[in-house]
Tab-separated table of C-alpha atoms in Angstrom:
chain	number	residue	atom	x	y	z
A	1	UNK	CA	3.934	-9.560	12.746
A	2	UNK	CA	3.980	-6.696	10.278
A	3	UNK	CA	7.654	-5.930	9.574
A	4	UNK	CA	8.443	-3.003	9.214
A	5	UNK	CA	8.434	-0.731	6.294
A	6	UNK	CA	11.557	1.206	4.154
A	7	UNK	CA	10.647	3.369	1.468
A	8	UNK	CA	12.712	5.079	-0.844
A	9	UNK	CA	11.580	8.578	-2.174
A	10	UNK	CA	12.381	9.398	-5.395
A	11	UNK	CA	11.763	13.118	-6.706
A	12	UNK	CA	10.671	13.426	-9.869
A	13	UNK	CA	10.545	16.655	-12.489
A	14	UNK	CA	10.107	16.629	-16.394
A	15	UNK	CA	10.242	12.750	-16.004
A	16	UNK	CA	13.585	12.320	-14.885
A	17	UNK	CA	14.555	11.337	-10.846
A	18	UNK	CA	16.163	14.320	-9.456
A	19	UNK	CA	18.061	15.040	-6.036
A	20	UNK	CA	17.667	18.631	-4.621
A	21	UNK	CA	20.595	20.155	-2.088
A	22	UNK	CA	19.100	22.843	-0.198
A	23	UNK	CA	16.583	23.399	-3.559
A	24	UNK	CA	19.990	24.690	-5.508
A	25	UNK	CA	21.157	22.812	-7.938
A	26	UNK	CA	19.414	19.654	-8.651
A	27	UNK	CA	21.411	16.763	-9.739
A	28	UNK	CA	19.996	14.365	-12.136
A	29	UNK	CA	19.809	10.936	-10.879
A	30	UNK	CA	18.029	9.050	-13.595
A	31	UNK	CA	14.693	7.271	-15.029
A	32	UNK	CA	12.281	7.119	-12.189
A	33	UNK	CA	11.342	3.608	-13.275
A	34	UNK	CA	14.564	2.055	-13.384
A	35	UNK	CA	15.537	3.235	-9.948
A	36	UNK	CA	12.192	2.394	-9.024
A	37	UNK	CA	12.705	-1.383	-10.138
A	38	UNK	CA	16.355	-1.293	-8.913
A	39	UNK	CA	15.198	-0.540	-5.093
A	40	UNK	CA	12.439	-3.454	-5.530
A	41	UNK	CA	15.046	-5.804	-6.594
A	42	UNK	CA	16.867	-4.596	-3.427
A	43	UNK	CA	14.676	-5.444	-1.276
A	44	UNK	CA	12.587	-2.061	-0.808
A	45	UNK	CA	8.903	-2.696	0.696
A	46	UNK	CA	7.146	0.485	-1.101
A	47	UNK	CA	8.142	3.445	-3.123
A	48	UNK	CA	7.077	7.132	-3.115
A	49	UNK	CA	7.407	9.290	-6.273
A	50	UNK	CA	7.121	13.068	-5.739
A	51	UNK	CA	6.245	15.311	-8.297
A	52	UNK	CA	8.429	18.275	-7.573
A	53	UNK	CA	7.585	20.105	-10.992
A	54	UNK	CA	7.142	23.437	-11.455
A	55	UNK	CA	5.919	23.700	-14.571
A	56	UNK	CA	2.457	22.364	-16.675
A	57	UNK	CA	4.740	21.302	-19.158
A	58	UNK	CA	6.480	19.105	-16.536
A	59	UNK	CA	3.962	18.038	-14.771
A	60	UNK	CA	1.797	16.919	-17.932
A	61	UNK	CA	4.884	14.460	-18.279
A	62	UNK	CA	3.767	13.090	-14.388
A	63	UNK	CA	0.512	10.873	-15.228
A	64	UNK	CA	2.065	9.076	-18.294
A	65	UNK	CA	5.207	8.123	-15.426
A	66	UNK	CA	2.860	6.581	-12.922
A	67	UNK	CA	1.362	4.277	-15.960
A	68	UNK	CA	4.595	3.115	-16.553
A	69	UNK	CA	5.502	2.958	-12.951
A	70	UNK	CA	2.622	0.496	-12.406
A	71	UNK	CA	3.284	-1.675	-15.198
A	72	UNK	CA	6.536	-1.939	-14.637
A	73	UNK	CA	7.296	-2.556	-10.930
A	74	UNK	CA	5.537	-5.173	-8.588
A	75	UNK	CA	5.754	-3.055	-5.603
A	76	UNK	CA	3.365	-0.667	-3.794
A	77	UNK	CA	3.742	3.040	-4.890
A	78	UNK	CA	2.547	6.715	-2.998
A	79	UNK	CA	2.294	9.428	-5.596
A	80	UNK	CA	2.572	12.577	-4.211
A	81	UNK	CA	3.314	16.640	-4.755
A	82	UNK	CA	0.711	19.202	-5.532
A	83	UNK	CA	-2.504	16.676	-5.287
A	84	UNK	CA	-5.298	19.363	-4.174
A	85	UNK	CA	-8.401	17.835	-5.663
A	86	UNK	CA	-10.167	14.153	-5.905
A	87	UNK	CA	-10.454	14.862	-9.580
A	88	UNK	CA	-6.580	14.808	-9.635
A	89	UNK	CA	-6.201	11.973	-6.842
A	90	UNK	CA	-8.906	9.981	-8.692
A	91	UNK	CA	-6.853	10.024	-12.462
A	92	UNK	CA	-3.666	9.193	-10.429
A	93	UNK	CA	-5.655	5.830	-8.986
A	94	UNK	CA	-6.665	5.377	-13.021
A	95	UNK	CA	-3.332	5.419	-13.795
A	96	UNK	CA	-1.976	2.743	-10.852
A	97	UNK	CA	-1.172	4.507	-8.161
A	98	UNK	CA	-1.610	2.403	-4.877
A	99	UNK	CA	-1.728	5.392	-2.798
A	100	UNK	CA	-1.559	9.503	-2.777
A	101	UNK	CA	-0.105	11.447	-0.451
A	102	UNK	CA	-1.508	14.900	0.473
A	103	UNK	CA	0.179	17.734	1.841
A	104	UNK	CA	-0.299	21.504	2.112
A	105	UNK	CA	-3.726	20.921	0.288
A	106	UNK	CA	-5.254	19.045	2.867
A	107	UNK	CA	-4.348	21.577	5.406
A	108	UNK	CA	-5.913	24.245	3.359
A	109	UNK	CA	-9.192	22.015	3.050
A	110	UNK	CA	-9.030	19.224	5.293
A	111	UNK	CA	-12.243	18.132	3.431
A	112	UNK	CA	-10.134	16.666	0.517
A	113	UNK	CA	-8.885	13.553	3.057
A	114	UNK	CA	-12.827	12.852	3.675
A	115	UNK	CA	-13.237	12.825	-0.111
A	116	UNK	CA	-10.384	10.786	-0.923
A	117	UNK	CA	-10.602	8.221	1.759
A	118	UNK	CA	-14.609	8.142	1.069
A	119	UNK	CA	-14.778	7.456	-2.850
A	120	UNK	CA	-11.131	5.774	-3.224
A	121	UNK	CA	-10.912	4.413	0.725
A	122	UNK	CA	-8.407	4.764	3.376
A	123	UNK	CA	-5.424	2.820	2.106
A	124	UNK	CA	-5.326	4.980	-0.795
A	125	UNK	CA	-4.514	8.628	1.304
A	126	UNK	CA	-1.223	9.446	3.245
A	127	UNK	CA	-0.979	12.451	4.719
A	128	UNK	CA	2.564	14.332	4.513
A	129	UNK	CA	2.813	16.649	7.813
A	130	UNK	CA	5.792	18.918	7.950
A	131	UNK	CA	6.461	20.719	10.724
A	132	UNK	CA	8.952	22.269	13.139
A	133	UNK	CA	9.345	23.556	16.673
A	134	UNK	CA	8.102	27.023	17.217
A	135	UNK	CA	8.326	28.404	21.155
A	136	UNK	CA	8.035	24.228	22.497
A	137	UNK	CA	5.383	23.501	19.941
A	138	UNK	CA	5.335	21.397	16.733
A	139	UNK	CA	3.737	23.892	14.387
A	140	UNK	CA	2.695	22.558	10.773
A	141	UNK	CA	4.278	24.319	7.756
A	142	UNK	CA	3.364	24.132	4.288
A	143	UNK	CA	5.109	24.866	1.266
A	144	UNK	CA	8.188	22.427	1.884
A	145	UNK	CA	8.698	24.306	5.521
A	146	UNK	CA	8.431	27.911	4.140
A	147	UNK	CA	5.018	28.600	5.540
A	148	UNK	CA	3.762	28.266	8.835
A	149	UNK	CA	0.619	27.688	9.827
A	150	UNK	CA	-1.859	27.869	12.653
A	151	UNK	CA	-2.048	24.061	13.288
A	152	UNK	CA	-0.555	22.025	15.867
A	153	UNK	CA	1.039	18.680	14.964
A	154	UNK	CA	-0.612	16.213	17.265
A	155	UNK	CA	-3.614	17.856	16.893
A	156	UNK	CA	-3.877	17.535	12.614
A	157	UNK	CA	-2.484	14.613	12.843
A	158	UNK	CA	-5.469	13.703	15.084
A	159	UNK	CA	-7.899	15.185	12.730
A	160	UNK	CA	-6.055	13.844	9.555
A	161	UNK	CA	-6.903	10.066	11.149
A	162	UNK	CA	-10.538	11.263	11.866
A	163	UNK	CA	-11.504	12.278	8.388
A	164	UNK	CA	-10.275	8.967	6.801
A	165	UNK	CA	-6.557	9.375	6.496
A	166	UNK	CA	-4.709	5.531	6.132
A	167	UNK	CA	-1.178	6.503	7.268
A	168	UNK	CA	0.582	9.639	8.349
A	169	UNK	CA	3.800	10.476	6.672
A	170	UNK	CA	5.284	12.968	9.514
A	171	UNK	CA	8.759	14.965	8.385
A	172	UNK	CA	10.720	17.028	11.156
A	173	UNK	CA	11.803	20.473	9.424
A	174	UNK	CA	14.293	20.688	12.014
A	175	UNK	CA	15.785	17.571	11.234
A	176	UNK	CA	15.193	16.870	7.779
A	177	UNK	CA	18.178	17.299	5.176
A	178	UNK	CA	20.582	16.680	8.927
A	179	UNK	CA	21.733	13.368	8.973
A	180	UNK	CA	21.598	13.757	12.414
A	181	UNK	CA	18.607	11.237	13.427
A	182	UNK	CA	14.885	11.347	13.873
A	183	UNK	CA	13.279	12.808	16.943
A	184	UNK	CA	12.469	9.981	18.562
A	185	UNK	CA	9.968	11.229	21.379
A	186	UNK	CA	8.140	12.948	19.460
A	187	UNK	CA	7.395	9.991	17.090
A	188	UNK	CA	6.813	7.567	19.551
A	189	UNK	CA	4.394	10.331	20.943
A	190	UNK	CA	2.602	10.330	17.487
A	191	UNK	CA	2.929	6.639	17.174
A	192	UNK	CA	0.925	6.229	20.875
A	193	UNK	CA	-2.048	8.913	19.516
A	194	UNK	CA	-2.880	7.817	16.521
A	195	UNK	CA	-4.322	3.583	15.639
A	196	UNK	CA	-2.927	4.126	11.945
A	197	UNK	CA	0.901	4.005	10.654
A	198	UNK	CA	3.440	6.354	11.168
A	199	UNK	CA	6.034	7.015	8.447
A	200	UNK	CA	8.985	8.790	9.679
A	201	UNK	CA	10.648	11.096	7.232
A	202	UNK	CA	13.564	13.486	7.312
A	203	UNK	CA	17.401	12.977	9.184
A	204	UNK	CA	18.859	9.726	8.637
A	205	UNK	CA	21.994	9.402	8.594
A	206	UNK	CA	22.864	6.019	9.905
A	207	UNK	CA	22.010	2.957	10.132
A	208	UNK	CA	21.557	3.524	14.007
A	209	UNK	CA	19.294	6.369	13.458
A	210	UNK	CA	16.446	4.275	11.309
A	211	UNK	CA	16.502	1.617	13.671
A	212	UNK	CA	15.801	3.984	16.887
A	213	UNK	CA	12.927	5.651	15.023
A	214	UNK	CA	11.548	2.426	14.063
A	215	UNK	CA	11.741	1.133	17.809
A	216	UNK	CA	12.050	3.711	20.468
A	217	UNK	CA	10.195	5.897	17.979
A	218	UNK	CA	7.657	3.187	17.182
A	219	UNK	CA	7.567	4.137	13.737
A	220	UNK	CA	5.768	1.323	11.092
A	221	UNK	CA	8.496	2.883	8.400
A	222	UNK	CA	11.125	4.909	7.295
A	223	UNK	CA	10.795	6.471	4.287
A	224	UNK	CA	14.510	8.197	2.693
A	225	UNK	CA	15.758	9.731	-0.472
A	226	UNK	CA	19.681	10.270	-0.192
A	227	UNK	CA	21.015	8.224	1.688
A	228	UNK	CA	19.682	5.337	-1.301
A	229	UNK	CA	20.307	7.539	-4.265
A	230	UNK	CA	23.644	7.839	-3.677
A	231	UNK	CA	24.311	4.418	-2.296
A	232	UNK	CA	25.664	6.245	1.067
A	233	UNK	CA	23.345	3.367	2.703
A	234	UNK	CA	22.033	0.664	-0.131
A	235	UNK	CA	19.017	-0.790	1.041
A	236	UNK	CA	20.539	-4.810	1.380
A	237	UNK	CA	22.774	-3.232	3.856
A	238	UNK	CA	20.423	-1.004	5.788
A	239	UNK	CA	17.822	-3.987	5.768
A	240	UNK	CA	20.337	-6.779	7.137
A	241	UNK	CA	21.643	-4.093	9.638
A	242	UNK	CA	18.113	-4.063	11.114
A	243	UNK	CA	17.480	-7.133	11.325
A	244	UNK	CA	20.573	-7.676	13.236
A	245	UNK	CA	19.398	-5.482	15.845
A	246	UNK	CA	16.318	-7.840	16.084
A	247	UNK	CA	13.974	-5.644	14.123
A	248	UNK	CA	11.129	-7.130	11.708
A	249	UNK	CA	11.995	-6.688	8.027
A	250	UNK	CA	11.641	-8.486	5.087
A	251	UNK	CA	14.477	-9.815	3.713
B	1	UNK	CA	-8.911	-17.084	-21.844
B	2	UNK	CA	-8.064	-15.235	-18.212
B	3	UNK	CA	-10.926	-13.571	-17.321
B	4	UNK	CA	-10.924	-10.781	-14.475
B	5	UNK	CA	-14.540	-9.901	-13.489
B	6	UNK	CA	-15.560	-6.438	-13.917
B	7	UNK	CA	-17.760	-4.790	-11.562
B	8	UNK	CA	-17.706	-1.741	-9.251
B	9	UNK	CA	-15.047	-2.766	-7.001
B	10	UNK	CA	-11.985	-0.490	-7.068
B	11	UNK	CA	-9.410	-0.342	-9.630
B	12	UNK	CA	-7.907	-3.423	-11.087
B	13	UNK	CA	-5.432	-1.648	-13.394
B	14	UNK	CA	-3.137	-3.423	-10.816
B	15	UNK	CA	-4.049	-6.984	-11.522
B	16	UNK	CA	-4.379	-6.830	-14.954
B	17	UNK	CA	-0.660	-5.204	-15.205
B	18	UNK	CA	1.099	-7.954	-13.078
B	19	UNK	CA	-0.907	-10.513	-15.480
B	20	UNK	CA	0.661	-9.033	-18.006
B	21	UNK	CA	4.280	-9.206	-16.383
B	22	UNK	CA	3.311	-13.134	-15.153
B	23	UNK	CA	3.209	-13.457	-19.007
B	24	UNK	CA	-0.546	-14.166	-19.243
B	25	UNK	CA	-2.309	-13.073	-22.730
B	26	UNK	CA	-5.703	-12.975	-23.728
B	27	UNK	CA	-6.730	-11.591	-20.472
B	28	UNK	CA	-9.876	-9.633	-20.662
B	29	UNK	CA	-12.327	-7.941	-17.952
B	30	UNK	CA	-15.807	-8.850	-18.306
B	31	UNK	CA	-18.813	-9.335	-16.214
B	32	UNK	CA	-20.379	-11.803	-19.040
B	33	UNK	CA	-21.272	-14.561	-17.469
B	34	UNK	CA	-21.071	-16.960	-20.429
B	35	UNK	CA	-17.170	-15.356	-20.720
B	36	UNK	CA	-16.775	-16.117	-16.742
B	37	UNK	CA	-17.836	-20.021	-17.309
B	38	UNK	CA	-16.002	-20.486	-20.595
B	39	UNK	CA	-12.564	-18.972	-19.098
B	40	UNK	CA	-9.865	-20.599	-18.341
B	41	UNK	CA	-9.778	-19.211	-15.205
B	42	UNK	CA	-11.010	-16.301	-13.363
B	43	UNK	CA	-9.991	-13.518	-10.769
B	44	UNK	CA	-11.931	-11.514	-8.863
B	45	UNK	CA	-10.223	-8.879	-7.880
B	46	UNK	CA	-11.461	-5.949	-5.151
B	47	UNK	CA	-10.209	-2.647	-3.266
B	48	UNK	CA	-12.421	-1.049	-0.984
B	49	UNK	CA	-15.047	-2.028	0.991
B	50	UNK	CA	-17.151	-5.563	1.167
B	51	UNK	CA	-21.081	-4.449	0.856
B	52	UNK	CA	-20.881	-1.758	-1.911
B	53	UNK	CA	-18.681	-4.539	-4.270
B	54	UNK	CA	-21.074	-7.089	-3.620
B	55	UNK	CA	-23.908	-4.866	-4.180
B	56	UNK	CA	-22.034	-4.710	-7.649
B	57	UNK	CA	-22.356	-7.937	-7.838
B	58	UNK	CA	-26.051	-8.206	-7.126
B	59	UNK	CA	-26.303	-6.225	-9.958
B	60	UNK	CA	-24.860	-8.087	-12.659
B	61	UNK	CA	-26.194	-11.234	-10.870
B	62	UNK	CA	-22.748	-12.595	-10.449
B	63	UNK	CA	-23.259	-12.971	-6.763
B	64	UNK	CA	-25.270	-16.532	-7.948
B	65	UNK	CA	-22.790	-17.423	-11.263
B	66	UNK	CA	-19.244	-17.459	-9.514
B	67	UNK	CA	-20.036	-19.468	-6.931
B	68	UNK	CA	-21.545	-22.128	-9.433
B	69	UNK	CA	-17.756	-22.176	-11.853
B	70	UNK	CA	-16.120	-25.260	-11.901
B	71	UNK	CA	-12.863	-23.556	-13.570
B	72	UNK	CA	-10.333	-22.687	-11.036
B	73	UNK	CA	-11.134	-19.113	-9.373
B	74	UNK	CA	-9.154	-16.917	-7.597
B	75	UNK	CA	-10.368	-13.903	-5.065
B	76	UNK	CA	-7.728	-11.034	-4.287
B	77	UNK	CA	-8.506	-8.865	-1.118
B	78	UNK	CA	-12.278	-8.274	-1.342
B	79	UNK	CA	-12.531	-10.661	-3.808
B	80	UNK	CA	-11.993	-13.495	-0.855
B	81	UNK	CA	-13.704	-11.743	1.616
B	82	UNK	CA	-17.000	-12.145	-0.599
B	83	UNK	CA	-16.167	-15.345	-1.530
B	84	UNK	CA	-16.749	-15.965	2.331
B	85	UNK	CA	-20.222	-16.810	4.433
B	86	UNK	CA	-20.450	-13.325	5.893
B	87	UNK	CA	-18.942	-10.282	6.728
B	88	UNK	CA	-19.061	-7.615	9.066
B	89	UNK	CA	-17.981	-5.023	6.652
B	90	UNK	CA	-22.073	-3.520	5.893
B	91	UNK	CA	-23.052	-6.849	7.722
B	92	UNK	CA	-23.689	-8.717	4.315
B	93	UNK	CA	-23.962	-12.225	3.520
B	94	UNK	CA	-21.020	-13.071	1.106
B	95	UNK	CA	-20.908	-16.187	-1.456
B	96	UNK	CA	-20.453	-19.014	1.100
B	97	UNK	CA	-17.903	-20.530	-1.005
B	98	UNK	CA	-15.455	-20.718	2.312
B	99	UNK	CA	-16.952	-21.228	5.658
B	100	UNK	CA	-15.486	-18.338	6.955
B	101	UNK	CA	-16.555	-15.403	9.110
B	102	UNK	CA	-14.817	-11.735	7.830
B	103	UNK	CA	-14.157	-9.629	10.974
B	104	UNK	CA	-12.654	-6.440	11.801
B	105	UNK	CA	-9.239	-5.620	13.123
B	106	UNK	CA	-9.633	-4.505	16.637
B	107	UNK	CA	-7.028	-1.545	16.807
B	108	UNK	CA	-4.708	-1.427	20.253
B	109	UNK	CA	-1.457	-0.304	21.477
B	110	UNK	CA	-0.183	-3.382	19.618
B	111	UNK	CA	-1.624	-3.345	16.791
B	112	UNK	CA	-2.501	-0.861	13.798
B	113	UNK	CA	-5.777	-1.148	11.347
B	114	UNK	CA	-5.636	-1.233	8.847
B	115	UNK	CA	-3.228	-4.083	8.597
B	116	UNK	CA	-0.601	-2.193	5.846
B	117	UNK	CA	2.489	-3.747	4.667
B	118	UNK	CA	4.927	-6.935	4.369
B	119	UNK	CA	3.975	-9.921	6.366
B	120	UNK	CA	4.941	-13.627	6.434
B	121	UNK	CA	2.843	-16.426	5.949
B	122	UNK	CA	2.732	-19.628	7.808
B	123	UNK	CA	1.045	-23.362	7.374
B	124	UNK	CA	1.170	-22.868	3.539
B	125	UNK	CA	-0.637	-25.471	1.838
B	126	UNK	CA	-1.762	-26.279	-1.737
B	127	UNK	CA	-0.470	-25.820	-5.410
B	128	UNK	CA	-0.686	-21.440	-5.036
B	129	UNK	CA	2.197	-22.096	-2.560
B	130	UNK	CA	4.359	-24.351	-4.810
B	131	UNK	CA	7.651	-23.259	-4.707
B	132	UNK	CA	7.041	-20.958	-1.641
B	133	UNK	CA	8.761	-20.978	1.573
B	134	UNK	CA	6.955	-21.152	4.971
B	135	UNK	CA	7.595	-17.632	6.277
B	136	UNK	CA	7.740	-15.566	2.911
B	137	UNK	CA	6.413	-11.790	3.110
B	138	UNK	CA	3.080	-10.846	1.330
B	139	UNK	CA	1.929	-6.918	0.971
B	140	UNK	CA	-1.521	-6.646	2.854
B	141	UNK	CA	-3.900	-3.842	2.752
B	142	UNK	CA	-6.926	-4.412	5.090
B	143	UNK	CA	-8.830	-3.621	7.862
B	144	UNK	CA	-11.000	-6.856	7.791
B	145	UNK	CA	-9.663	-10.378	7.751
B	146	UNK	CA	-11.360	-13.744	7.487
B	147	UNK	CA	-11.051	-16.365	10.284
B	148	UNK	CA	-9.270	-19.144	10.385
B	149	UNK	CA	-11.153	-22.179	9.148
B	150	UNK	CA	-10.630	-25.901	7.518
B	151	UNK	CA	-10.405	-23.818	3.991
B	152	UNK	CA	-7.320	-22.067	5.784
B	153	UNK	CA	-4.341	-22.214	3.213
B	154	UNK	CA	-2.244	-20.341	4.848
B	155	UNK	CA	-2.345	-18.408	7.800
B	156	UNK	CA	-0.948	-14.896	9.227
B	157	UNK	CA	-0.668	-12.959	12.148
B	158	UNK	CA	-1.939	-9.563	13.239
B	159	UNK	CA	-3.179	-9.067	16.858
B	160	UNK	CA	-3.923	-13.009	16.033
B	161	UNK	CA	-4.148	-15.581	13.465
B	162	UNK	CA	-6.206	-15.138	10.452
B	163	UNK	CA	-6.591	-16.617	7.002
B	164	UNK	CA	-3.938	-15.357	4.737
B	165	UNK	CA	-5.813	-17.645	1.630
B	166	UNK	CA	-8.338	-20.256	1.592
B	167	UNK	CA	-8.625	-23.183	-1.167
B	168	UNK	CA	-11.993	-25.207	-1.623
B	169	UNK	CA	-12.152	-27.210	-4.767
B	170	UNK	CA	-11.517	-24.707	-7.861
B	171	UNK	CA	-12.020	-22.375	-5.371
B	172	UNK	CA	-8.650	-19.952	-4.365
B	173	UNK	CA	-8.592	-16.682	-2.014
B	174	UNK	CA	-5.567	-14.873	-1.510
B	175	UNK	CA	-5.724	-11.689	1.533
B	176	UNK	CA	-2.894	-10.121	0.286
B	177	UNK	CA	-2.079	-8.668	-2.569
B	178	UNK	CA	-0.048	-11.192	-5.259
B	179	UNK	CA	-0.185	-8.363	-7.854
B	180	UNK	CA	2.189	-5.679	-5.041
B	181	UNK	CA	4.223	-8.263	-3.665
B	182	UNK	CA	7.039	-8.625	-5.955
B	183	UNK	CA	8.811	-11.933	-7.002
B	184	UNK	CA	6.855	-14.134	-4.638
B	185	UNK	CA	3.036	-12.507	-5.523
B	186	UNK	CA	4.172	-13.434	-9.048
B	187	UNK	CA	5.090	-16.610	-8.109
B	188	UNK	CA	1.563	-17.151	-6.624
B	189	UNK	CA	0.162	-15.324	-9.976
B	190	UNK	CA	1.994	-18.091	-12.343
B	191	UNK	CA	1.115	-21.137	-9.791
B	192	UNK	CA	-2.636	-19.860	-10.052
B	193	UNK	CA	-2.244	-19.767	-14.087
B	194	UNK	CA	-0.353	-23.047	-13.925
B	195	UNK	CA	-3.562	-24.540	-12.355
């Protein structure tokens, strides 16, 4: 069987790895490739590097990274942050990417999944849903949460398969930054619609809380940032812990 | 010489970096075939999907040259599943090299298509596998999968067994990806170089 997946996230500006707290005061946290190759070596299945610049100058710095990312390290890697055209999605495959993930672009013009998954396939396009509970309803926001829009989550999610999406990469606003767990049903629920895998994203704290996503969620993988960066929960230990409850990862 | 045959058949940036890291030099890409027959060895690599990369094959005429090589060759993804009888994938006619059929993942509640991630590998057998425990995790990425045949060299399971790699003579196909699955694809890279 398939075990199943952890994936560090590592944000990235101006080339250097970079932890935001409520998107105050970002705290350097080093090269993106070393950390990158330090999580392999622990045992990580797959890595996502976000490109959380602001500026041309900083993001100019973003395509030379991903070369060196994918000489460097011998495990799949999602690039992601501000890909909105298969021109840009098509230099990051160039330089080694194993797989983009698309965001508030693709639910601008859903027509940028078709492309991707069309001239670069399926495996190479995730796409990132955020979204939180408005009046009982999951409603997809953009913009990291700030801006909601008219879409429903089951239902893009739905689409996002359709038009050639490989995985979803689903984050609860409401839970995300937390540490209070995953919401499970809602994953599970997501998990049941959808034939392709479901990364969940967003409010681990624990241990405990990965492993219920990944079973009574029915998640394929967890994907975190802090709770690795800052060795709170190294991936050896979250990995063995998970396997002690009986759950499929590789060790 | 390693050479890595060059056609239209996704990006092989991938490959030719985790040569690099195995420690292989003079590696080049080429679609020459006097370069494919005086190699030392030969990969062909492939992302995407089966009928347009053997179409780009067909072009170059390489669909008739590889199967002919006597060095030792070595398909990755695609690159096995056209080095099989015939596929589903376009419904084309591969090499024939291994007597395999190349099917489709059928999605259900149990299982997801396409088959992405780590999975372990049973029934290993032959020199790729020196070194390598029964049970060792592989990265996959792929929605079609060749059966299980008397070329089988070593066998997973999604929704059922299915040929993980395949060995006839100089003739070596891995499913998953050695060049994205850390210490033990590398392994597998070095035992294929070794050969």
């Amino acid at each position: 069987m398939v075990a199943k997946r952890i994936i560090p996230c590592l944000d990235v500006t101006g080339g250097r790895t970079v932890k935001g707290i409520n998107f105050v005061g970002l705290r350097d946290a080093g090269d993106p490739v070393d950390l990158g190759r330090k999580y392999a070596r622990d045992g990580a299945d797959e890595l996502v590097f976000l490109d959380i610049s602001a500026t041309v100058e900083e993001r100019a710095t973003f395509s030379a990274l991903v070369e060196r990312i994918a000489r460097e390290i011998d495990i799949p890697f999602t690039v992601g942050g501000g890909i909105s055209s298969l021109e840009a999605a098509g230099k990051l495959l160039e330089a080694g990417a194993d797989k983009v993930s698309v965001n508030s672009a693709a639910v601008h013009d859903p027509g940028l999944i078709d492309g991707i998954a069309r001239h670069f396939g399926s495996q190479f396009v995730t796409v990132a849903i955020d979204a939180r509970v408005v009046d009982g309803k999951w409603v997809v926001t953009t913009h990291g949460g700030r801006k909601m829009t008219g879409r429903e989550l089951f239902e893009w999610a739905h689409e996002a398969q359709e038009r050639g999406a490989g995985e979803i990469l689903f984050t609860s606003m409401d839970h995300d930054g937390t540490r209070n767990g995953y919401p499970c049903e809602t994953y599970a629920a997501l998990a049941d619609l959808l034939s392709i895998p479901v990364i969940a994203s967003g409010g681990a704290g624990s241990v405990e809380d990965i492993a219920r996503v990944l079973t009574e969620g029915k998640a394929d993988a967890a994907l975190a940032a802090s709770i690795f960066h800052y060795n709170e929960i190294p991936v050896p230990v979250l990995k063995r812990g998970l396997r002690g409850m009986n759950i499929n990862v590789r060790l | 010489m390693i050479a890595v045959v060059k056609y239209d058949a996704g990006n092989v940036r991938s490959v030719l970096n985790a040569l690099d890291r195995a420690g292989a030099r003079d590696v080049v890409l080429t679609s020459d075939p006097d370069l494919l027959r005086s190699a030392s060895k030969v990969i062909l690599p492939g992302v995407g999907e089966a009928s347009t990369a053997l179409d780009s094959l067909r072009k170059e005429g390489l669909d008739s040259i590889i199967p002919t090589l006597e060095n030792p060759v070595l398909g990755i993804c695609i690159g096995l599943q056209l080095l099989c009888r015939e596929s589903e994938e376009g419904n084309v006619r591969g090499m024939g090299v291994f007597p395999a059929c190349v099917r489709r993942f059928v999605p259900d509640g149990e299982i997801k298509v396409p088959h992405m991630g780590w999975n372990s590998l049973t029934s290993l057998e032959g020199p790729l596998f020196d070194g390598i425990d029964d049970g060792t995790y592989f990265y996959f990425v792929h929605s079609y999968r060749a059966d299980i045949c008397d070329c089988t060299a070593a066998v997973c399971d999604h929704g059922g067994p299915f040929s993980a790699a395949l060995c006839r003579g100089n003739f070596y196909g891995v499913q998953f990806h050695p060049e994205k699955s850390g210490g033990a694809g590398e392994k597998v890279i070095k035992n294929f170089l070794g050969l």
